[in-house]
Short mmCIF file of C-alpha atoms in Angstrom, two decimals:
data_model
loop_
_atom_site.label_atom_id
_atom_site.label_comp_id
_atom_site.label_asym_id
_atom_site.label_seq_id
_atom_site.Cartn_x
_atom_site.Cartn_y
_atom_site.Cartn_z
CA MET A 14 45.82 -34.76 -8.89
CA ASN A 15 45.66 -36.67 -5.63
CA ASN A 16 47.77 -35.48 -2.71
CA ASP A 17 48.04 -38.21 -0.11
CA ASN A 18 50.00 -35.94 2.22
CA LEU A 19 46.87 -33.97 3.18
CA PRO A 20 44.95 -35.29 6.18
CA ALA A 21 41.42 -36.52 5.42
CA PRO A 22 38.70 -34.69 7.34
CA SER A 23 36.98 -36.81 9.96
CA ASP A 24 33.33 -37.80 9.71
CA ALA A 25 32.53 -35.43 12.56
CA MET A 26 34.28 -32.57 10.76
CA ARG A 27 32.44 -33.30 7.49
CA ARG A 28 29.14 -33.48 9.35
CA GLU A 29 29.89 -30.20 11.14
CA MET A 30 30.76 -28.52 7.82
CA ALA A 31 27.55 -29.81 6.22
CA GLU A 32 25.42 -28.71 9.17
CA SER A 33 27.06 -25.27 9.08
CA ALA A 34 26.35 -24.98 5.35
CA VAL A 35 22.69 -25.93 5.86
CA ALA A 36 22.36 -23.42 8.70
CA LYS A 37 23.76 -20.69 6.45
CA ALA A 38 21.38 -21.70 3.64
CA ARG A 39 18.43 -21.60 6.07
CA GLU A 40 19.48 -18.13 7.29
CA ALA A 41 19.80 -16.88 3.69
CA TYR A 42 16.37 -18.30 2.88
CA GLU A 43 14.83 -16.56 5.90
CA ARG A 44 16.16 -13.24 4.57
CA TYR A 45 14.84 -14.09 1.11
CA ALA A 46 11.39 -15.01 2.49
CA HIS A 47 11.27 -11.77 4.48
CA ALA A 48 12.17 -9.77 1.36
CA GLY A 49 9.43 -11.59 -0.58
CA GLU A 50 6.90 -10.69 2.09
CA GLN A 51 7.97 -7.06 1.89
CA ALA A 52 7.66 -7.13 -1.90
CA LEU A 53 4.14 -8.55 -1.67
CA ASN A 54 3.14 -5.86 0.82
CA ALA A 55 4.61 -3.16 -1.44
CA PHE A 56 2.69 -4.57 -4.41
CA GLU A 57 -0.56 -4.54 -2.44
CA ALA A 58 0.08 -0.96 -1.31
CA SER A 59 0.79 0.20 -4.87
CA MET A 60 -2.36 -1.54 -6.14
CA ALA A 61 -4.38 0.16 -3.41
CA GLN A 62 -2.90 3.53 -4.41
CA ALA A 63 -3.69 2.90 -8.07
CA PHE A 64 -7.22 1.93 -7.13
CA GLU A 65 -7.63 5.16 -5.14
CA GLY A 66 -6.35 7.08 -8.16
CA TRP A 67 -8.99 5.47 -10.37
CA LYS A 68 -11.65 6.34 -7.82
CA GLN A 69 -10.54 9.98 -7.88
CA VAL A 70 -10.53 10.07 -11.68
CA ALA A 71 -14.01 8.58 -11.82
CA GLY A 72 -15.23 11.03 -9.18
CA SER A 73 -13.79 14.05 -10.99
CA THR A 74 -15.43 12.91 -14.24
CA ARG A 75 -18.79 12.78 -12.47
CA GLU A 76 -18.24 16.28 -11.05
CA ALA A 77 -17.34 17.67 -14.49
CA ALA A 78 -20.45 16.11 -16.00
CA THR A 79 -22.58 17.63 -13.23
CA GLN A 80 -21.15 21.11 -13.81
CA LEU A 81 -21.69 20.90 -17.56
CA THR A 82 -25.27 19.70 -17.39
CA ASP A 83 -26.31 22.11 -14.61
CA SER A 84 -26.02 24.96 -17.06
CA ASN A 85 -28.41 23.35 -19.53
CA VAL A 86 -32.18 23.46 -19.65
CA ALA A 87 -34.54 21.22 -17.69
CA GLY A 88 -34.46 18.48 -20.34
CA ALA A 89 -30.71 18.21 -19.91
CA ARG A 90 -31.24 17.70 -16.19
CA LYS A 91 -32.98 14.41 -16.88
CA ALA A 92 -30.16 13.37 -19.23
CA ARG A 93 -27.67 14.28 -16.52
CA GLU A 94 -29.51 12.13 -13.98
CA GLN A 95 -29.45 9.21 -16.39
CA TRP A 96 -25.77 9.87 -17.09
CA GLU A 97 -24.99 10.00 -13.39
CA SER A 98 -26.95 6.85 -12.74
CA ALA A 99 -25.14 4.99 -15.53
CA GLY A 100 -21.82 6.44 -14.35
CA ALA A 101 -22.53 5.38 -10.77
CA ARG A 102 -23.41 1.85 -11.90
CA LEU A 103 -20.26 1.69 -14.02
CA TYR A 104 -18.12 3.07 -11.21
CA ASN A 105 -19.62 0.67 -8.67
CA ALA A 106 -19.08 -2.26 -11.04
CA PHE A 107 -15.47 -1.15 -11.59
CA GLU A 108 -14.85 -0.80 -7.87
CA ASP A 109 -16.46 -4.16 -7.11
CA ASN A 110 -14.56 -5.97 -9.88
CA ALA A 111 -11.25 -4.37 -8.93
CA SER A 112 -11.59 -5.29 -5.27
CA HIS A 113 -12.57 -8.88 -6.12
CA MET A 114 -9.69 -9.15 -8.59
CA LEU A 115 -7.21 -7.87 -6.00
CA PHE A 116 -8.58 -10.30 -3.42
CA ALA A 117 -8.28 -13.21 -5.87
CA MET A 118 -4.73 -12.24 -6.84
CA ARG A 119 -3.74 -11.94 -3.21
CA GLU A 120 -5.26 -15.31 -2.30
CA ILE A 121 -3.54 -17.12 -5.18
CA GLY A 122 -0.24 -15.34 -4.50
CA HIS A 123 -0.46 -16.15 -0.81
CA ARG A 124 -1.14 -19.84 -1.46
CA MET A 125 1.79 -20.02 -3.89
CA LEU A 126 4.11 -18.31 -1.41
CA VAL A 127 3.04 -20.64 1.40
CA ALA A 128 3.59 -23.68 -0.84
CA SER A 129 7.00 -22.44 -1.92
CA ASP A 130 7.99 -21.64 1.64
CA THR A 131 6.85 -25.08 2.82
CA ASN A 132 8.91 -26.79 0.11
CA VAL A 133 12.06 -24.79 0.79
CA ARG A 134 11.81 -25.37 4.54
CA ALA A 135 11.26 -29.10 3.99
CA SER A 136 14.34 -29.20 1.76
CA LEU A 137 16.40 -27.40 4.38
CA ASP A 138 15.17 -29.78 7.08
CA PHE A 139 16.09 -32.70 4.81
CA ALA A 140 19.56 -31.26 4.23
CA GLU A 141 20.07 -30.95 7.99
CA GLN A 142 19.02 -34.55 8.53
CA LEU A 143 21.16 -35.73 5.64
CA ALA A 144 24.19 -33.93 7.07
CA SER A 145 23.82 -35.81 10.33
CA THR A 146 23.56 -39.32 8.84
CA SER A 147 26.31 -41.74 9.63
CA ASP A 148 25.97 -44.48 7.02
CA PRO A 149 24.85 -44.88 3.38
CA ARG A 150 21.82 -47.03 4.28
CA GLU A 151 20.45 -44.32 6.58
CA MET A 152 21.16 -41.71 3.90
CA LEU A 153 19.25 -43.72 1.27
CA GLN A 154 16.27 -44.27 3.59
CA LEU A 155 16.18 -40.56 4.33
CA GLN A 156 16.25 -39.68 0.62
CA VAL A 157 13.46 -42.12 -0.24
CA SER A 158 11.33 -40.81 2.60
CA PHE A 159 11.94 -37.20 1.57
CA MET A 160 11.05 -37.88 -2.06
CA GLN A 161 7.81 -39.59 -1.05
CA ASP A 162 6.87 -36.76 1.32
CA GLN A 163 7.81 -34.09 -1.22
CA SER A 164 5.78 -35.85 -3.90
CA ARG A 165 2.70 -35.91 -1.65
CA ARG A 166 3.28 -32.31 -0.59
CA ILE A 167 3.54 -31.01 -4.16
CA THR A 168 0.47 -32.99 -5.26
CA ASP A 169 -1.54 -31.52 -2.37
CA GLN A 170 -0.31 -28.03 -3.23
CA VAL A 171 -1.24 -28.36 -6.91
CA VAL A 172 -4.69 -29.69 -5.99
CA ASP A 173 -5.17 -26.81 -3.52
CA LEU A 174 -4.11 -24.21 -6.12
CA HIS A 175 -6.41 -25.77 -8.73
CA GLN A 176 -9.36 -25.80 -6.32
CA THR A 177 -8.67 -22.19 -5.29
CA THR A 178 -8.45 -20.86 -8.85
CA SER A 179 -11.56 -22.85 -9.86
CA ARG A 180 -13.51 -21.46 -6.90
CA LEU A 181 -12.41 -17.89 -7.64
CA ALA A 182 -13.33 -18.29 -11.31
CA ARG A 183 -16.79 -19.66 -10.37
CA GLU A 184 -17.35 -16.76 -7.98
CA ALA A 185 -16.38 -14.26 -10.71
CA ALA A 186 -18.74 -15.94 -13.18
CA ILE A 187 -21.61 -15.83 -10.69
CA ARG A 188 -20.98 -12.13 -10.01
CA ALA A 189 -20.93 -11.43 -13.76
CA GLU A 190 -24.24 -13.29 -14.28
CA THR A 191 -26.03 -11.44 -11.48
CA ARG A 192 -25.33 -8.04 -13.00
#
């Protein structure tokens, strides 16, 4: 249904509407990115609390073992020392592995968030530029340029993520071999 009685919006009005829409999208994304940062910080805090809980559990187990074996004869004292030594090695290995795992997860998560943020911001910048174009030729050139840049950007990000995960896996394997 075409109504020819309605006035057509001017190019300036269409451009202004598009720029306003892009500005609102950018503002919404900023809030989203901030919420994502808060979620990541909350995750890290909860993992740190869980880790502290495991440390307390492991420590209380050691204390219980000490109390039990103290009441035994001298031969049990040697067994207790061996038990404590093995428990300490196990606890230290757990603590070391957990901290390395958390570091690796944080590094990968951070790189993915940075890549995502970079891509969204580039898309918003592109939308702003597109909204201010005045002719189809300029619009097409802008789109081609954006697609080329985005293609390079995503390739670089995938390569970076692959190199990071490979490096972290190698470091974990080396730590496992040295034990």
